[in-house]
């Protein structure tokens, strides 16, 4: 099974609308972390938001929020009031520590295009 | 403040050759991680170093190795290059041990012919 699954290869959203990018994960660990990164066409990965598995409240960072549903193993990214500059690839990632070895696994990404 | 820097920006190598990629973290950051991103895919974790020690390793063959220097800069070495090693190699740094909030560099685009 895939560790991180992003089922939306591409999305088109009207400017100023909210958008939800889906992410589901698979782990048997109790302690893990979930991230969202943005990758514009320039190629540089930009950290957006982090949620720890024990965090009871959903993480928020400005216009970004992470809808964490632990029982469903989902960690969707919500972008409010989308802007043209939000057009980019978005990657969900999970941090795990297995037998003392720490790893970060990324999904395949969702390409978000904001339409003026 | 300068961000994470990587060199070279682009590089072309032939199958069987060896390559060294370099990364300088943000000042004050002691952790450096390396990722391989093949075109059209998400990054794949290769290594993490913290305080000059390896703290994490992904599922890559022994042809891939890395090290971190006393000034926290890092090198990634790949031996016996294969066509499949063609990718964008990303370096990321963070202030603390562990793969938490990381700041990425612009990457090195490696093409193997």
PDB file of C-alpha atoms in Angstrom:
ATOM      1  CA  UNK A   1       0.000   0.000   0.000  1.00  0.00           C
ATOM      2  CA  UNK A   2       1.099   3.540  -0.713  1.00  0.00           C
ATOM      3  CA  UNK A   3       2.267   5.405   2.350  1.00  0.00           C
ATOM      4  CA  UNK A   4       0.876   8.703   1.073  1.00  0.00           C
ATOM      5  CA  UNK A   5      -1.934   8.913  -1.446  1.00  0.00           C
ATOM      6  CA  UNK A   6      -2.946  12.059  -3.280  1.00  0.00           C
ATOM      7  CA  UNK A   7      -5.820  11.150  -5.567  1.00  0.00           C
ATOM      8  CA  UNK A   8      -6.155  14.473  -7.400  1.00  0.00           C
ATOM      9  CA  UNK A   9      -3.489  14.778 -10.106  1.00  0.00           C
ATOM     10  CA  UNK A  10      -4.799  18.203 -11.069  1.00  0.00           C
ATOM     11  CA  UNK A  11      -7.346  20.781  -9.924  1.00  0.00           C
ATOM     12  CA  UNK A  12      -8.690  23.997 -11.399  1.00  0.00           C
ATOM     13  CA  UNK A  13     -10.172  26.545  -9.005  1.00  0.00           C
ATOM     14  CA  UNK A  14     -11.587  30.014  -9.516  1.00  0.00           C
ATOM     15  CA  UNK A  15      -9.648  32.817  -7.859  1.00  0.00           C
ATOM     16  CA  UNK A  16     -10.885  33.763  -4.358  1.00  0.00           C
ATOM     17  CA  UNK A  17     -12.584  30.416  -3.845  1.00  0.00           C
ATOM     18  CA  UNK A  18     -11.490  27.947  -1.174  1.00  0.00           C
ATOM     19  CA  UNK A  19      -9.840  24.717  -2.252  1.00  0.00           C
ATOM     20  CA  UNK A  20      -9.284  21.390  -0.531  1.00  0.00           C
ATOM     21  CA  UNK A  21      -6.409  19.126  -1.548  1.00  0.00           C
ATOM     22  CA  UNK A  22      -6.807  15.517  -0.443  1.00  0.00           C
ATOM     23  CA  UNK A  23      -4.217  13.372   1.294  1.00  0.00           C
ATOM     24  CA  UNK A  24      -4.558   9.980   2.931  1.00  0.00           C
ATOM     25  CA  UNK A  25      -1.765   8.121   4.653  1.00  0.00           C
ATOM     26  CA  UNK A  26      -0.932   4.661   5.878  1.00  0.00           C
ATOM     27  CA  UNK A  27       1.107   3.952   8.995  1.00  0.00           C
ATOM     28  CA  UNK A  28       1.002   1.640  11.983  1.00  0.00           C
ATOM     29  CA  UNK A  29       2.970   4.061  14.146  1.00  0.00           C
ATOM     30  CA  UNK A  30       1.316   6.045  16.902  1.00  0.00           C
ATOM     31  CA  UNK A  31       3.753   8.929  16.573  1.00  0.00           C
ATOM     32  CA  UNK A  32       4.147  10.528  13.152  1.00  0.00           C
ATOM     33  CA  UNK A  33       3.916  13.893  11.464  1.00  0.00           C
ATOM     34  CA  UNK A  34       2.203  15.199   8.364  1.00  0.00           C
ATOM     35  CA  UNK A  35       3.353  18.054   6.142  1.00  0.00           C
ATOM     36  CA  UNK A  36       2.252  19.988   3.130  1.00  0.00           C
ATOM     37  CA  UNK A  37       4.751  21.527   0.746  1.00  0.00           C
ATOM     38  CA  UNK A  38       4.245  23.791  -2.262  1.00  0.00           C
ATOM     39  CA  UNK A  39       6.464  23.541  -5.324  1.00  0.00           C
ATOM     40  CA  UNK A  40       6.108  26.399  -7.850  1.00  0.00           C
ATOM     41  CA  UNK A  41       7.401  26.024 -11.378  1.00  0.00           C
ATOM     42  CA  UNK A  42      10.759  27.363 -10.186  1.00  0.00           C
ATOM     43  CA  UNK A  43      11.269  24.006  -8.456  1.00  0.00           C
ATOM     44  CA  UNK A  44      11.924  25.099  -4.884  1.00  0.00           C
ATOM     45  CA  UNK A  45       9.906  23.283  -2.215  1.00  0.00           C
ATOM     46  CA  UNK A  46       8.175  25.606   0.244  1.00  0.00           C
ATOM     47  CA  UNK A  47       7.007  24.387   3.659  1.00  0.00           C
ATOM     48  CA  UNK A  48       3.370  25.273   4.310  1.00  0.00           C
ATOM     49  CA  UNK A  49       2.076  23.486   7.384  1.00  0.00           C
ATOM     50  CA  UNK A  50       2.764  20.660   9.856  1.00  0.00           C
ATOM     51  CA  UNK A  51       0.501  18.458  11.986  1.00  0.00           C
ATOM     52  CA  UNK A  52       1.785  16.068  14.637  1.00  0.00           C
ATOM     53  CA  UNK A  53      -0.178  12.895  15.254  1.00  0.00           C
ATOM     54  CA  UNK A  54      -0.779  13.857  18.879  1.00  0.00           C
ATOM     55  CA  UNK A  55      -1.866  17.412  18.118  1.00  0.00           C
ATOM     56  CA  UNK A  56      -5.512  17.678  19.063  1.00  0.00           C
ATOM     57  CA  UNK A  57      -6.233  20.839  17.140  1.00  0.00           C
ATOM     58  CA  UNK A  58      -5.962  21.218  13.398  1.00  0.00           C
ATOM     59  CA  UNK A  59      -2.898  23.187  12.347  1.00  0.00           C
ATOM     60  CA  UNK A  60      -3.377  26.585  10.729  1.00  0.00           C
ATOM     61  CA  UNK A  61      -0.911  28.949   9.063  1.00  0.00           C
ATOM     62  CA  UNK A  62      -2.472  32.046   7.580  1.00  0.00           C
ATOM     63  CA  UNK A  63      -4.679  30.985   4.655  1.00  0.00           C
ATOM     64  CA  UNK A  64      -3.612  27.359   5.053  1.00  0.00           C
ATOM     65  CA  UNK A  65      -5.251  24.878   7.383  1.00  0.00           C
ATOM     66  CA  UNK A  66      -4.850  21.149   7.734  1.00  0.00           C
ATOM     67  CA  UNK A  67      -8.029  19.128   8.195  1.00  0.00           C
ATOM     68  CA  UNK A  68      -6.648  16.219  10.254  1.00  0.00           C
ATOM     69  CA  UNK A  69      -8.952  13.233  10.667  1.00  0.00           C
ATOM     70  CA  UNK A  70      -6.882  10.645  12.466  1.00  0.00           C
ATOM     71  CA  UNK A  71      -9.390   7.803  12.431  1.00  0.00           C
ATOM     72  CA  UNK A  72      -9.791   8.151   8.681  1.00  0.00           C
ATOM     73  CA  UNK A  73      -6.045   8.667   8.205  1.00  0.00           C
ATOM     74  CA  UNK A  74      -6.565  11.800   6.207  1.00  0.00           C
ATOM     75  CA  UNK A  75      -4.752  15.130   6.271  1.00  0.00           C
ATOM     76  CA  UNK A  76      -6.343  17.418   3.730  1.00  0.00           C
ATOM     77  CA  UNK A  77      -4.975  20.885   3.008  1.00  0.00           C
ATOM     78  CA  UNK A  78      -7.487  23.722   2.836  1.00  0.00           C
ATOM     79  CA  UNK A  79      -6.503  26.974   1.167  1.00  0.00           C
ATOM     80  CA  UNK A  80      -8.926  29.804   1.795  1.00  0.00           C
ATOM     81  CA  UNK A  81      -9.451  32.705  -0.623  1.00  0.00           C
ATOM     82  CA  UNK A  82      -7.188  31.293  -3.324  1.00  0.00           C
ATOM     83  CA  UNK A  83      -4.842  33.617  -5.217  1.00  0.00           C
ATOM     84  CA  UNK A  84      -3.172  33.369  -8.614  1.00  0.00           C
ATOM     85  CA  UNK A  85       0.153  32.834  -6.846  1.00  0.00           C
ATOM     86  CA  UNK A  86      -1.204  29.625  -5.334  1.00  0.00           C
ATOM     87  CA  UNK A  87      -0.863  27.903  -8.710  1.00  0.00           C
ATOM     88  CA  UNK A  88       1.769  25.203  -8.110  1.00  0.00           C
ATOM     89  CA  UNK A  89       2.328  21.530  -7.281  1.00  0.00           C
ATOM     90  CA  UNK A  90       1.329  20.592  -3.763  1.00  0.00           C
ATOM     91  CA  UNK A  91       2.834  17.621  -1.956  1.00  0.00           C
ATOM     92  CA  UNK A  92       1.662  15.862   1.182  1.00  0.00           C
ATOM     93  CA  UNK A  93       4.366  14.110   3.208  1.00  0.00           C
ATOM     94  CA  UNK A  94       4.613  11.932   6.312  1.00  0.00           C
ATOM     95  CA  UNK A  95       7.405  11.678   8.825  1.00  0.00           C
ATOM     96  CA  UNK A  96       7.954   8.298  10.505  1.00  0.00           C
ATOM     97  CA  UNK A  97      10.598   6.826  12.769  1.00  0.00           C
ATOM     98  CA  UNK A  98      11.075   3.102  12.177  1.00  0.00           C
ATOM     99  CA  UNK A  99      13.613   1.207  14.322  1.00  0.00           C
ATOM    100  CA  UNK A 100      15.400   4.471  15.025  1.00  0.00           C
ATOM    101  CA  UNK A 101      15.592   5.411  11.346  1.00  0.00           C
ATOM    102  CA  UNK A 102      13.739   8.579  10.478  1.00  0.00           C
ATOM    103  CA  UNK A 103      12.154   8.907   7.037  1.00  0.00           C
ATOM    104  CA  UNK A 104       9.999  11.365   5.164  1.00  0.00           C
ATOM    105  CA  UNK A 105       7.681  10.027   2.456  1.00  0.00           C
ATOM    106  CA  UNK A 106       6.045  12.259  -0.134  1.00  0.00           C
ATOM    107  CA  UNK A 107       2.920  11.697  -2.195  1.00  0.00           C
ATOM    108  CA  UNK A 108       2.766  12.102  -5.951  1.00  0.00           C
ATOM    109  CA  UNK A 109       1.403  15.615  -5.721  1.00  0.00           C
ATOM    110  CA  UNK A 110      -1.564  17.644  -6.955  1.00  0.00           C
ATOM    111  CA  UNK A 111      -1.145  20.352  -9.564  1.00  0.00           C
ATOM    112  CA  UNK A 112      -3.344  23.285  -8.584  1.00  0.00           C
ATOM    113  CA  UNK A 113      -4.220  25.925 -11.152  1.00  0.00           C
ATOM    114  CA  UNK A 114      -6.021  29.093 -10.078  1.00  0.00           C
ATOM    115  CA  UNK A 115      -8.195  30.628 -12.777  1.00  0.00           C
ATOM    116  CA  UNK A 116      -8.607  34.422 -12.823  1.00  0.00           C
TER     117      UNK A 116
ATOM    118  CA  UNK B   1      19.746  35.998   5.345  1.00  0.00           C
ATOM    119  CA  UNK B   2      20.811  33.619   2.603  1.00  0.00           C
ATOM    120  CA  UNK B   3      18.679  30.563   2.056  1.00  0.00           C
ATOM    121  CA  UNK B   4      19.868  27.055   1.366  1.00  0.00           C
ATOM    122  CA  UNK B   5      22.331  27.061  -1.507  1.00  0.00           C
ATOM    123  CA  UNK B   6      23.227  24.176  -3.772  1.00  0.00           C
ATOM    124  CA  UNK B   7      25.890  23.722  -6.381  1.00  0.00           C
ATOM    125  CA  UNK B   8      26.117  23.153  -9.212  1.00  0.00           C
ATOM    126  CA  UNK B   9      22.752  24.209 -10.632  1.00  0.00           C
ATOM    127  CA  UNK B  10      22.918  21.805 -13.541  1.00  0.00           C
ATOM    128  CA  UNK B  11      25.224  19.002 -14.468  1.00  0.00           C
ATOM    129  CA  UNK B  12      25.528  16.432 -17.190  1.00  0.00           C
ATOM    130  CA  UNK B  13      27.352  13.155 -16.593  1.00  0.00           C
ATOM    131  CA  UNK B  14      27.868   9.903 -18.467  1.00  0.00           C
ATOM    132  CA  UNK B  15      26.779   6.478 -17.246  1.00  0.00           C
ATOM    133  CA  UNK B  16      29.332   4.935 -14.920  1.00  0.00           C
ATOM    134  CA  UNK B  17      30.769   8.241 -13.769  1.00  0.00           C
ATOM    135  CA  UNK B  18      30.709   9.618 -10.263  1.00  0.00           C
ATOM    136  CA  UNK B  19      29.178  12.914  -9.125  1.00  0.00           C
ATOM    137  CA  UNK B  20      29.370  15.119  -6.032  1.00  0.00           C
ATOM    138  CA  UNK B  21      26.623  17.585  -5.183  1.00  0.00           C
ATOM    139  CA  UNK B  22      27.055  20.293  -2.560  1.00  0.00           C
ATOM    140  CA  UNK B  23      24.710  21.987  -0.130  1.00  0.00           C
ATOM    141  CA  UNK B  24      25.133  24.874   2.294  1.00  0.00           C
ATOM    142  CA  UNK B  25      22.389  25.157   4.921  1.00  0.00           C
ATOM    143  CA  UNK B  26      20.888  28.318   6.289  1.00  0.00           C
ATOM    144  CA  UNK B  27      23.155  29.863   8.907  1.00  0.00           C
ATOM    145  CA  UNK B  28      22.443  28.302  12.291  1.00  0.00           C
ATOM    146  CA  UNK B  29      20.831  25.181  10.832  1.00  0.00           C
ATOM    147  CA  UNK B  30      22.503  21.970  11.922  1.00  0.00           C
ATOM    148  CA  UNK B  31      20.398  19.439  10.036  1.00  0.00           C
ATOM    149  CA  UNK B  32      20.686  18.707   6.327  1.00  0.00           C
ATOM    150  CA  UNK B  33      18.588  16.279   4.287  1.00  0.00           C
ATOM    151  CA  UNK B  34      18.839  15.120   0.692  1.00  0.00           C
ATOM    152  CA  UNK B  35      16.026  14.187  -1.683  1.00  0.00           C
ATOM    153  CA  UNK B  36      15.804  12.891  -5.237  1.00  0.00           C
ATOM    154  CA  UNK B  37      12.916  14.112  -7.373  1.00  0.00           C
ATOM    155  CA  UNK B  38      12.416  12.362 -10.681  1.00  0.00           C
ATOM    156  CA  UNK B  39      10.406  14.364 -13.210  1.00  0.00           C
ATOM    157  CA  UNK B  40       6.689  14.126 -12.536  1.00  0.00           C
ATOM    158  CA  UNK B  41       7.051  12.502  -9.114  1.00  0.00           C
ATOM    159  CA  UNK B  42       7.284  13.568  -5.494  1.00  0.00           C
ATOM    160  CA  UNK B  43      10.680  13.832  -3.794  1.00  0.00           C
ATOM    161  CA  UNK B  44      12.232  10.638  -2.443  1.00  0.00           C
ATOM    162  CA  UNK B  45      14.117  10.885   0.842  1.00  0.00           C
ATOM    163  CA  UNK B  46      17.782   9.846   0.610  1.00  0.00           C
ATOM    164  CA  UNK B  47      19.599  10.920   3.789  1.00  0.00           C
ATOM    165  CA  UNK B  48      19.378  13.112   6.841  1.00  0.00           C
ATOM    166  CA  UNK B  49      22.407  14.382   8.758  1.00  0.00           C
ATOM    167  CA  UNK B  50      22.405  16.163  12.077  1.00  0.00           C
ATOM    168  CA  UNK B  51      25.545  17.313  13.864  1.00  0.00           C
ATOM    169  CA  UNK B  52      27.635  15.456  11.300  1.00  0.00           C
ATOM    170  CA  UNK B  53      25.991  12.103  11.973  1.00  0.00           C
ATOM    171  CA  UNK B  54      23.598  10.171   9.760  1.00  0.00           C
ATOM    172  CA  UNK B  55      20.154  10.157  11.396  1.00  0.00           C
ATOM    173  CA  UNK B  56      18.008   8.792   8.639  1.00  0.00           C
ATOM    174  CA  UNK B  57      18.347   6.865   5.396  1.00  0.00           C
ATOM    175  CA  UNK B  58      15.881   6.149   2.611  1.00  0.00           C
ATOM    176  CA  UNK B  59      15.707   3.154   0.301  1.00  0.00           C
ATOM    177  CA  UNK B  60      18.629   3.974  -1.958  1.00  0.00           C
ATOM    178  CA  UNK B  61      21.513   1.704  -2.997  1.00  0.00           C
ATOM    179  CA  UNK B  62      24.994   1.975  -1.523  1.00  0.00           C
ATOM    180  CA  UNK B  63      26.078   3.921  -4.595  1.00  0.00           C
ATOM    181  CA  UNK B  64      24.590   6.904  -2.777  1.00  0.00           C
ATOM    182  CA  UNK B  65      26.555   8.322   0.130  1.00  0.00           C
ATOM    183  CA  UNK B  66      26.741  11.627   1.950  1.00  0.00           C
ATOM    184  CA  UNK B  67      28.577  13.443   4.648  1.00  0.00           C
ATOM    185  CA  UNK B  68      28.248  16.595   6.702  1.00  0.00           C
ATOM    186  CA  UNK B  69      31.152  18.854   7.537  1.00  0.00           C
ATOM    187  CA  UNK B  70      31.936  20.771  10.764  1.00  0.00           C
ATOM    188  CA  UNK B  71      30.403  23.917   9.233  1.00  0.00           C
ATOM    189  CA  UNK B  72      27.203  21.862   8.613  1.00  0.00           C
ATOM    190  CA  UNK B  73      27.508  21.964   4.841  1.00  0.00           C
ATOM    191  CA  UNK B  74      26.990  18.652   3.129  1.00  0.00           C
ATOM    192  CA  UNK B  75      27.945  16.648   0.065  1.00  0.00           C
ATOM    193  CA  UNK B  76      25.985  13.926  -1.686  1.00  0.00           C
ATOM    194  CA  UNK B  77      28.025  11.461  -3.734  1.00  0.00           C
ATOM    195  CA  UNK B  78      26.638   9.102  -6.315  1.00  0.00           C
ATOM    196  CA  UNK B  79      28.915   6.445  -7.837  1.00  0.00           C
ATOM    197  CA  UNK B  80      28.507   4.367 -10.989  1.00  0.00           C
ATOM    198  CA  UNK B  81      25.793   6.613 -12.368  1.00  0.00           C
ATOM    199  CA  UNK B  82      22.796   5.061 -14.105  1.00  0.00           C
ATOM    200  CA  UNK B  83      20.369   6.697 -16.524  1.00  0.00           C
ATOM    201  CA  UNK B  84      17.724   6.410 -13.807  1.00  0.00           C
ATOM    202  CA  UNK B  85      19.738   8.701 -11.526  1.00  0.00           C
ATOM    203  CA  UNK B  86      18.719  11.641 -13.726  1.00  0.00           C
ATOM    204  CA  UNK B  87      16.662  13.845 -11.428  1.00  0.00           C
ATOM    205  CA  UNK B  88      16.463  17.049  -9.441  1.00  0.00           C
ATOM    206  CA  UNK B  89      18.428  16.622  -6.215  1.00  0.00           C
ATOM    207  CA  UNK B  90      17.095  18.748  -3.401  1.00  0.00           C
ATOM    208  CA  UNK B  91      18.808  19.663  -0.183  1.00  0.00           C
ATOM    209  CA  UNK B  92      16.915  20.917   2.860  1.00  0.00           C
ATOM    210  CA  UNK B  93      18.043  22.301   6.192  1.00  0.00           C
ATOM    211  CA  UNK B  94      16.413  22.772   9.556  1.00  0.00           C
ATOM    212  CA  UNK B  95      17.379  23.989  12.987  1.00  0.00           C
ATOM    213  CA  UNK B  96      16.779  20.823  14.894  1.00  0.00           C
ATOM    214  CA  UNK B  97      17.227  17.111  14.684  1.00  0.00           C
ATOM    215  CA  UNK B  98      14.338  15.411  13.015  1.00  0.00           C
ATOM    216  CA  UNK B  99      12.492  15.894   9.759  1.00  0.00           C
ATOM    217  CA  UNK B 100      10.317  18.784  10.844  1.00  0.00           C
ATOM    218  CA  UNK B 101      10.040  22.210   9.259  1.00  0.00           C
ATOM    219  CA  UNK B 102      12.628  22.189   6.517  1.00  0.00           C
ATOM    220  CA  UNK B 103      13.817  24.867   4.130  1.00  0.00           C
ATOM    221  CA  UNK B 104      14.716  23.630   0.682  1.00  0.00           C
ATOM    222  CA  UNK B 105      17.332  24.797  -1.752  1.00  0.00           C
ATOM    223  CA  UNK B 106      16.714  25.304  -5.468  1.00  0.00           C
ATOM    224  CA  UNK B 107      18.126  21.895  -6.329  1.00  0.00           C
ATOM    225  CA  UNK B 108      20.736  20.476  -8.672  1.00  0.00           C
ATOM    226  CA  UNK B 109      19.459  19.109 -11.961  1.00  0.00           C
ATOM    227  CA  UNK B 110      21.505  16.013 -12.847  1.00  0.00           C
ATOM    228  CA  UNK B 111      21.268  14.510 -16.305  1.00  0.00           C
ATOM    229  CA  UNK B 112      22.935  11.165 -16.967  1.00  0.00           C
ATOM    230  CA  UNK B 113      23.490  10.267 -20.626  1.00  0.00           C
TER     231      UNK B 113
END
